[in-house]
Short mmCIF file of C-alpha atoms in Angstrom, two decimals:
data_model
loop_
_atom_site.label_atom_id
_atom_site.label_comp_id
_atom_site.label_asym_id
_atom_site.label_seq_id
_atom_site.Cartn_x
_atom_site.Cartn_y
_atom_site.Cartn_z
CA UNK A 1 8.27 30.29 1.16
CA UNK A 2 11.12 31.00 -1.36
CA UNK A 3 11.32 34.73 -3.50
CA UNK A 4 10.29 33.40 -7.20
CA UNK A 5 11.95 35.28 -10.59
CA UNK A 6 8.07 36.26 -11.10
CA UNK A 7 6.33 35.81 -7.70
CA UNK A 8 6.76 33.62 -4.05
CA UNK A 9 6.63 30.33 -4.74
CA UNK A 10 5.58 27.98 -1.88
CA UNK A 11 7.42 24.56 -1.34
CA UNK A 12 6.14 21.31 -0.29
CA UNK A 13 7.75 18.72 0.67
CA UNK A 14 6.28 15.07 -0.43
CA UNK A 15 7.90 12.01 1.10
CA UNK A 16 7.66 8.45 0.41
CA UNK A 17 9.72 5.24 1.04
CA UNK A 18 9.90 3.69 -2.55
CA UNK A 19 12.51 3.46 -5.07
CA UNK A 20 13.28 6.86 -6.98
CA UNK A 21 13.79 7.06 -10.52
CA UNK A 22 12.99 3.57 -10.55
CA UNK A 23 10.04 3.07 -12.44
CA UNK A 24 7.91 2.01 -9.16
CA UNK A 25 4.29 3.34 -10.04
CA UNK A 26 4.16 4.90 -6.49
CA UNK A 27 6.92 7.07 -7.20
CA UNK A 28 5.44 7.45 -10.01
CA UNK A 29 2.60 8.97 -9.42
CA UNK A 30 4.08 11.52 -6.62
CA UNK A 31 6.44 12.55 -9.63
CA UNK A 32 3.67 13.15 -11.74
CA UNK A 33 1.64 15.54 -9.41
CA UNK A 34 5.14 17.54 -8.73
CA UNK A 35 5.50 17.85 -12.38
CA UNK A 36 1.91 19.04 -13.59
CA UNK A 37 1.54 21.21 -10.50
CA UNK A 38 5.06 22.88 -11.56
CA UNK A 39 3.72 23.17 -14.88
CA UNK A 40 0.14 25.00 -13.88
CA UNK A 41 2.34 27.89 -12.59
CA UNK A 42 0.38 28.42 -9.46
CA UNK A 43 3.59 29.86 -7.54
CA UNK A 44 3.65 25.99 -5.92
CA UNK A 45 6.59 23.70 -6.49
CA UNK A 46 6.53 20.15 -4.57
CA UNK A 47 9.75 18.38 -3.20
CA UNK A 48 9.91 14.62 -3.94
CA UNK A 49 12.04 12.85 -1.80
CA UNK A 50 11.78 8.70 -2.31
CA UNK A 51 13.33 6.06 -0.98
CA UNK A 52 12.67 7.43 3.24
CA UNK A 53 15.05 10.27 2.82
CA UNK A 54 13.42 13.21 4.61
CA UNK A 55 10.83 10.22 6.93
CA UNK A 56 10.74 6.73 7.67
CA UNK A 57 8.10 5.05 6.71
CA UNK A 58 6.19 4.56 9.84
CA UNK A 59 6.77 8.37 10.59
CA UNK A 60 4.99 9.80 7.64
CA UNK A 61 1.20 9.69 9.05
CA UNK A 62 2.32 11.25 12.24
CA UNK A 63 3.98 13.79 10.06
CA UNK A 64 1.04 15.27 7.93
CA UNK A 65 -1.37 14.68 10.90
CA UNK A 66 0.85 17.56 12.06
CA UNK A 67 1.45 19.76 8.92
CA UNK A 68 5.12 19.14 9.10
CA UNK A 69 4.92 16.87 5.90
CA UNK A 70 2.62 17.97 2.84
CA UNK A 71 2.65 14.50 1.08
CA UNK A 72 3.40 10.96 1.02
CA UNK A 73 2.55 7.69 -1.33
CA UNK A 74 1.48 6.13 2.29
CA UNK A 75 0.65 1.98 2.44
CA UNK A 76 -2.66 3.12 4.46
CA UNK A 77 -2.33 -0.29 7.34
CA UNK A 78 0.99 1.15 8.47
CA UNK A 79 -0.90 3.93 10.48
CA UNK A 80 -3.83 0.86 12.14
CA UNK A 81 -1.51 1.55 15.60
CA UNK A 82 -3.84 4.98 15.77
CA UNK A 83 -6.46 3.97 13.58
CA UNK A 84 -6.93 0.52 13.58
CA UNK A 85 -10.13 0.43 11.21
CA UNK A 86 -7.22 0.70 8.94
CA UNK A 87 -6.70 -3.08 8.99
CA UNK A 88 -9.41 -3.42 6.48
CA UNK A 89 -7.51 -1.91 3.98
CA UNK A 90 -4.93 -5.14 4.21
CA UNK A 91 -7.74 -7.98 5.02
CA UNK A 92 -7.12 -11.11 3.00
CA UNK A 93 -9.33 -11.99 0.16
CA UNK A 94 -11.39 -8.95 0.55
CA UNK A 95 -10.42 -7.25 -2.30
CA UNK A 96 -9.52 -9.81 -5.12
CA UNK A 97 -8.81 -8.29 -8.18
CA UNK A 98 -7.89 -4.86 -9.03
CA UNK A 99 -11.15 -4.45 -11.02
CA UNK A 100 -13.23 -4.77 -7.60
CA UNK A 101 -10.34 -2.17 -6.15
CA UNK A 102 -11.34 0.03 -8.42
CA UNK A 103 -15.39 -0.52 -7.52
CA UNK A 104 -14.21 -0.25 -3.60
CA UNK A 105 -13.08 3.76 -4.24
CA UNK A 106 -16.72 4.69 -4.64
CA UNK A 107 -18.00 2.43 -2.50
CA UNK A 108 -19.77 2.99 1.43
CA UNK A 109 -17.07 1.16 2.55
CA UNK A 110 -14.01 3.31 1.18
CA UNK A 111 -16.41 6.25 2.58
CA UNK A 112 -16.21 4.94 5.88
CA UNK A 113 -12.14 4.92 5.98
CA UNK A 114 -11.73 8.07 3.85
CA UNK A 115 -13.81 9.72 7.04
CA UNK A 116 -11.07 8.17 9.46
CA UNK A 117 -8.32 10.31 7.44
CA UNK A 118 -10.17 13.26 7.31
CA UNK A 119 -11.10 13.30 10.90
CA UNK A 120 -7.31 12.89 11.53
CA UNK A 121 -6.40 15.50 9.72
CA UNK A 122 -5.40 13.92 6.10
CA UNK A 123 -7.03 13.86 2.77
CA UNK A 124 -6.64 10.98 0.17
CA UNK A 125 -6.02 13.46 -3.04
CA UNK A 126 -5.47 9.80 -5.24
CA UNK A 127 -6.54 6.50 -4.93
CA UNK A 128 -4.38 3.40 -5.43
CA UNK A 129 -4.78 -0.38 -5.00
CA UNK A 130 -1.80 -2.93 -5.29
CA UNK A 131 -1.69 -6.71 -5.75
CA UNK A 132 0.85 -8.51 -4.17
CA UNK A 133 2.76 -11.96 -3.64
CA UNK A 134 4.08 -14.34 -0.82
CA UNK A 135 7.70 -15.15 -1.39
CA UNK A 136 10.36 -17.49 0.46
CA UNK A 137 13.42 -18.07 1.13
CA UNK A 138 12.80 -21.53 1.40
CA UNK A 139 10.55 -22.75 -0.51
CA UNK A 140 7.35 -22.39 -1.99
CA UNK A 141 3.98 -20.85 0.08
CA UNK A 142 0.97 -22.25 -1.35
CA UNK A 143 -0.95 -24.49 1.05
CA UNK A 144 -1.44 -23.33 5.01
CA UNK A 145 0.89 -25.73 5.85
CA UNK A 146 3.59 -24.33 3.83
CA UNK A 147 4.24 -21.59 5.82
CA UNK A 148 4.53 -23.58 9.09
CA UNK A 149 7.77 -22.33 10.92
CA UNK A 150 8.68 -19.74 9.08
CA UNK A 151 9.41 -16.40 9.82
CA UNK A 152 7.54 -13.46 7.56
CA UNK A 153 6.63 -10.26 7.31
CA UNK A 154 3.26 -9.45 6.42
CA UNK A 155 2.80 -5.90 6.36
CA UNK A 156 -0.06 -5.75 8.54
CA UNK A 157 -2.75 -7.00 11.94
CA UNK A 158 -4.69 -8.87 9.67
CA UNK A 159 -2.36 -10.78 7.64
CA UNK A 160 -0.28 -11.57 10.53
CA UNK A 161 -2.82 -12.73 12.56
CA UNK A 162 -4.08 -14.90 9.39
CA UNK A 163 -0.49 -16.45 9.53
CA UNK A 164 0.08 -16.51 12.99
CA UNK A 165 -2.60 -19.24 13.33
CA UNK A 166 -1.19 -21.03 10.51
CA UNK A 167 1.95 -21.52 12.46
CA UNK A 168 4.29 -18.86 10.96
CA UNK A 169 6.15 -16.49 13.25
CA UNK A 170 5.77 -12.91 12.82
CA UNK A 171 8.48 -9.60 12.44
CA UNK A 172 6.71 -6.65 11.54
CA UNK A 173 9.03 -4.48 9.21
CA UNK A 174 8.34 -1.65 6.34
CA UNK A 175 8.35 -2.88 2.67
CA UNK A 176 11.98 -1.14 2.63
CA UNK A 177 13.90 -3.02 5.35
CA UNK A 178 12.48 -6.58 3.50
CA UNK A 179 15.80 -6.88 1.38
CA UNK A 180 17.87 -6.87 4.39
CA UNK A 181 15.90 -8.76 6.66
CA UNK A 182 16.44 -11.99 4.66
CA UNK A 183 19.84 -10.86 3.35
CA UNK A 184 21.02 -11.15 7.24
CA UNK A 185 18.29 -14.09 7.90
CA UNK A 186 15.94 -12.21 10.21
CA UNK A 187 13.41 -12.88 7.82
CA UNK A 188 12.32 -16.16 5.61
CA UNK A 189 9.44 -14.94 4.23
CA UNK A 190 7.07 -12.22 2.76
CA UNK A 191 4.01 -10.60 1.80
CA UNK A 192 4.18 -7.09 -0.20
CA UNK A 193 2.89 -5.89 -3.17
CA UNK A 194 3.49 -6.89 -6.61
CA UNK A 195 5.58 -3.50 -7.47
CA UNK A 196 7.93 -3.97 -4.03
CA UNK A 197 9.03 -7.49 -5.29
CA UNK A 198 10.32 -5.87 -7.91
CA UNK A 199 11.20 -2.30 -6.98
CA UNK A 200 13.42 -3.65 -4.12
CA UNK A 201 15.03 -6.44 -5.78
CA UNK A 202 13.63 -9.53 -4.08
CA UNK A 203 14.37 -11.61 -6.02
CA UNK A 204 18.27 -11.75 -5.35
CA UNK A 205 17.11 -13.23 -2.03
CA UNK A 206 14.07 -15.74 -2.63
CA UNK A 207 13.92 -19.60 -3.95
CA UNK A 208 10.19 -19.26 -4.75
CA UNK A 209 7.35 -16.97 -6.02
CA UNK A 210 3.85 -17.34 -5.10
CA UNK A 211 2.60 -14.57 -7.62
CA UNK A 212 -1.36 -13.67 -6.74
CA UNK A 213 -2.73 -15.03 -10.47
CA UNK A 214 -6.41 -15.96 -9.99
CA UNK A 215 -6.53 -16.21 -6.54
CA UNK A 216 -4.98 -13.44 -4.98
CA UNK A 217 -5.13 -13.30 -1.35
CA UNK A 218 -3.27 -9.57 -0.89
CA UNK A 219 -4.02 -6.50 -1.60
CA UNK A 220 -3.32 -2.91 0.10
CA UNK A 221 -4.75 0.45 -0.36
CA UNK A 222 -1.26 3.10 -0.83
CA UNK A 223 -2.77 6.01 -1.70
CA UNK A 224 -1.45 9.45 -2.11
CA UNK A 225 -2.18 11.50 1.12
CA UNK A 226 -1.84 14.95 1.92
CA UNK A 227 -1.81 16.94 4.90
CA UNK A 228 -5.49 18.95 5.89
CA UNK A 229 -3.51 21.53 7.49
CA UNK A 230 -1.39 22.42 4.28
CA UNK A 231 -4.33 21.28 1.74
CA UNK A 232 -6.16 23.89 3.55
CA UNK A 233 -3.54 26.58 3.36
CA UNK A 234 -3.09 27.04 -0.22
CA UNK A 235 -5.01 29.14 -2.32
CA UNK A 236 -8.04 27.91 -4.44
CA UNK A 237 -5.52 28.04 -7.49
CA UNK A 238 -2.96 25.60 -5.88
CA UNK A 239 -5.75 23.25 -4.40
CA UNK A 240 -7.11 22.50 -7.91
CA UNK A 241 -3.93 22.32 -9.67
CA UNK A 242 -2.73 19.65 -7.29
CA UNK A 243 -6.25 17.79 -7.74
CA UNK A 244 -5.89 18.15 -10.91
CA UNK A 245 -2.55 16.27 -10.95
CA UNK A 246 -3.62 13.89 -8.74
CA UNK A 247 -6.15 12.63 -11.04
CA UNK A 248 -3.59 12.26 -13.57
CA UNK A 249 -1.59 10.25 -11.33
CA UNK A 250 -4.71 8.10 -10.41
CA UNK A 251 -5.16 7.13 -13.99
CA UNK A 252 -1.40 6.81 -14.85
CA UNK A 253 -1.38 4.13 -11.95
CA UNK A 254 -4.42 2.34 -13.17
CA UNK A 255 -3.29 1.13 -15.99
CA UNK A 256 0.21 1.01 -15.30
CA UNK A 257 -0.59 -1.16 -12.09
CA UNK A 258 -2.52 -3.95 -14.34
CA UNK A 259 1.10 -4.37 -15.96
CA UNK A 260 2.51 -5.10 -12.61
CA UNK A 261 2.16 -8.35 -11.31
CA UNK A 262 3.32 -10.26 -15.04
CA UNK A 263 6.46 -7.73 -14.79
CA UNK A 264 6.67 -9.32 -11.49
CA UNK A 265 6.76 -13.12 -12.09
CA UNK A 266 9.00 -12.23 -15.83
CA UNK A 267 11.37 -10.62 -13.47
CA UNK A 268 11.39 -13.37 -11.10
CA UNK A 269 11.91 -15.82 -13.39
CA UNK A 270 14.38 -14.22 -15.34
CA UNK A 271 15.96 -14.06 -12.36
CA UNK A 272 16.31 -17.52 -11.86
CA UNK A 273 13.27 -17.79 -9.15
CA UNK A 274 10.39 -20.37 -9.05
CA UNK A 275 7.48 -18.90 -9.89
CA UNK A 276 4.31 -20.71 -8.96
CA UNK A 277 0.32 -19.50 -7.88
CA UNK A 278 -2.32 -20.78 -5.51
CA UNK A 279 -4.75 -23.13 -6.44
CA UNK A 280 -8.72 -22.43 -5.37
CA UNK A 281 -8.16 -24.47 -2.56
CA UNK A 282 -4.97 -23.26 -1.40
CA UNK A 283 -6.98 -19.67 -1.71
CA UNK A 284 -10.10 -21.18 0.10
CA UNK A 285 -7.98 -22.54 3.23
CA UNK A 286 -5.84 -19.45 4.06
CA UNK A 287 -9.70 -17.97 3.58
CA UNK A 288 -10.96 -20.03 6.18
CA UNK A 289 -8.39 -19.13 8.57
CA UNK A 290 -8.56 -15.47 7.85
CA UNK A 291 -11.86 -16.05 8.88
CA UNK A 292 -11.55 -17.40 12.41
CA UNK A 293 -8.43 -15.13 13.06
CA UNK A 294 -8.28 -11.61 10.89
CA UNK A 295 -11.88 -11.00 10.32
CA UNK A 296 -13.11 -12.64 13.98
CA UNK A 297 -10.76 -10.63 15.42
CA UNK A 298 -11.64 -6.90 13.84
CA UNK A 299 -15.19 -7.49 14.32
CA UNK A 300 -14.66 -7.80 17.92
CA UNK A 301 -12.06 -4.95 18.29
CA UNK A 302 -12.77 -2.63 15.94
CA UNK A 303 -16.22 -0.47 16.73
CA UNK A 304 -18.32 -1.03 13.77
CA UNK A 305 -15.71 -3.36 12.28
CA UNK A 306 -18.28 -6.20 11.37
CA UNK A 307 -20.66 -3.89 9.40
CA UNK A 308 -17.51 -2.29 8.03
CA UNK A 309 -16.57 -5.46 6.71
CA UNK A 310 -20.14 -6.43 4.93
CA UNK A 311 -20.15 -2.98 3.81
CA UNK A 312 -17.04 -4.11 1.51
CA UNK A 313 -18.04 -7.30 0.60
CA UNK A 314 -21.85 -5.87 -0.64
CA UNK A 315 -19.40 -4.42 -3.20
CA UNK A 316 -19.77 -7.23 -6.58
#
């Protein structure tokens, strides 16, 4: 708590690892909310800090499990270590367009996980979906066998054991470290979404583009988050205004994210990249693997994961 001109104000402290300032729609939308809440008056001010300057990335979950962080545009799969019915946020081809995102929110499925956060001691205050892309440093992923001997990062368990059995080898890595990992060769290839490609300048590193165009194989639930334990502990006042913002946010992001993945393959190819997509039966091999790998493999290990799974795809 700080002394106010007019009354105490109470400050929260929001954390993300994204670009500031940079147009990224996850910053974004944190922005937003700090701005309309500021603007409701409620004696509540929120403290944006982007671009993993107050938490890494991985640390954030951990953080508002325990109250120490209010807030965080959080890429839901990086916290399946504790939770790992998270992986189904990150399961290729289960999503498929952002129009079916939007259908998953209300959805028995999204239920299920938002239950997981709560019972952990988090609430989901906005929803958000992204699309994203494989890219390479040495040439183009389309095909399975494309991405034989390579070494990506693919952001979570499912997609890396999807790739894994398609020969790749896997370095797990936040979104923000991508740049550097194939700046000093650690890495050769990625998955992320649409808005990282761009946001973190990939394409001063890659030869190719596989942009997710009709067959898009990733997608990622990042939604804004906020502690229980601080949620709780503001008045009535403060809860709505921030709700209130963070429905703003939600709706700023939806159509801002639609935008995203042709900013993404103009940028590339301005850029000088090779931009190319999958074909059906690129999409439908990597499918079948995903298959007998990702989705075999959280059915067995994840308690409910199989129903969890149909519960998602029951969703037209």
């Amino acid at each position: 708590m700080v002394a106010g001109a007019a009354q105490a104000q109470t400050v929260l402290k929001a954390s993300h690892q994204f670009p500031g300032g940079k147009g990224d729609p996850r910053d974004e939308m944190v922005q937003i909310i700090a701005k309309e809440v500021a603007a409701a008056n409620v004696g509540l001010e929120i403290q944006v800090y982007p671009g993993a300057s107050l938490y890494k990335p991985n640390e954030q979950w951990n953080a508002m499990t325990r109250g120490l962080l209010a807030m965080s545009s959080f890429p839901l799969d990086y916290a399946s270590g504790r939770h790992p019915v998270f992986s189904a946020t990150l399961m290729p081809g289960l999503v498929g367009s952002l129009d079916r995102a939007e259908r998953l929110n209300d959805s028995e499925f999204m239920s299920e996980i938002k239950k997981v956060i709560d019972e952990a001691g988090v609430v989901v205050i906005a929803d958000a979906w992204l699309s994203g892309a494989f890219a390479s440093t040495k040439g183009c992923i389309t095909a399975p066998d494309t991405i034989k001997g390579q070494v990506i990062r693919a952001a979570g368990p499912a997609f890396e054991e999807m790739l894994a059995s398609a020969g790749a080898s896997i370095t797990s890595m936040p979104s923000s470290e991508i740049y550097t990992g194939m700046q000093t060769g650690v890495l050769d290839a990625t998955n992320t979404s649409s808005a990282s490609f761009v946001s973190y300048r990939l394409y001063e590193q890659v030869k190719c583009l596989t942009a997710p165009g009709e067959n898009a194989l990733w997608f990622m639930y990042e939604p804004i988050l906020m502690s229980k334990q601080v949620y709780e502990g503001l008045t009535k006042e403060q809860q709505d205004s921030i709700l209130a913002a963070a429905e703003k946010a939600e709706a700023y992001f939806s159509e801002e994210i639609k935008k995203g993945d042709q900013i993404m393959v103009d940028t590339f190819k301005k850029a000088g990249v090779e931009v190319v997509e999958m074909s059906k039966a690129d999409y439908d091999a990597w499918l079948a693997i995903a298959k007998e790998s990702s989705y075999k493999n959280f059915a067995e290990k994840v308690e409910g994961g199989e129903e969890l799974i149909q519960k998602a795809l029951a969703v037209k």
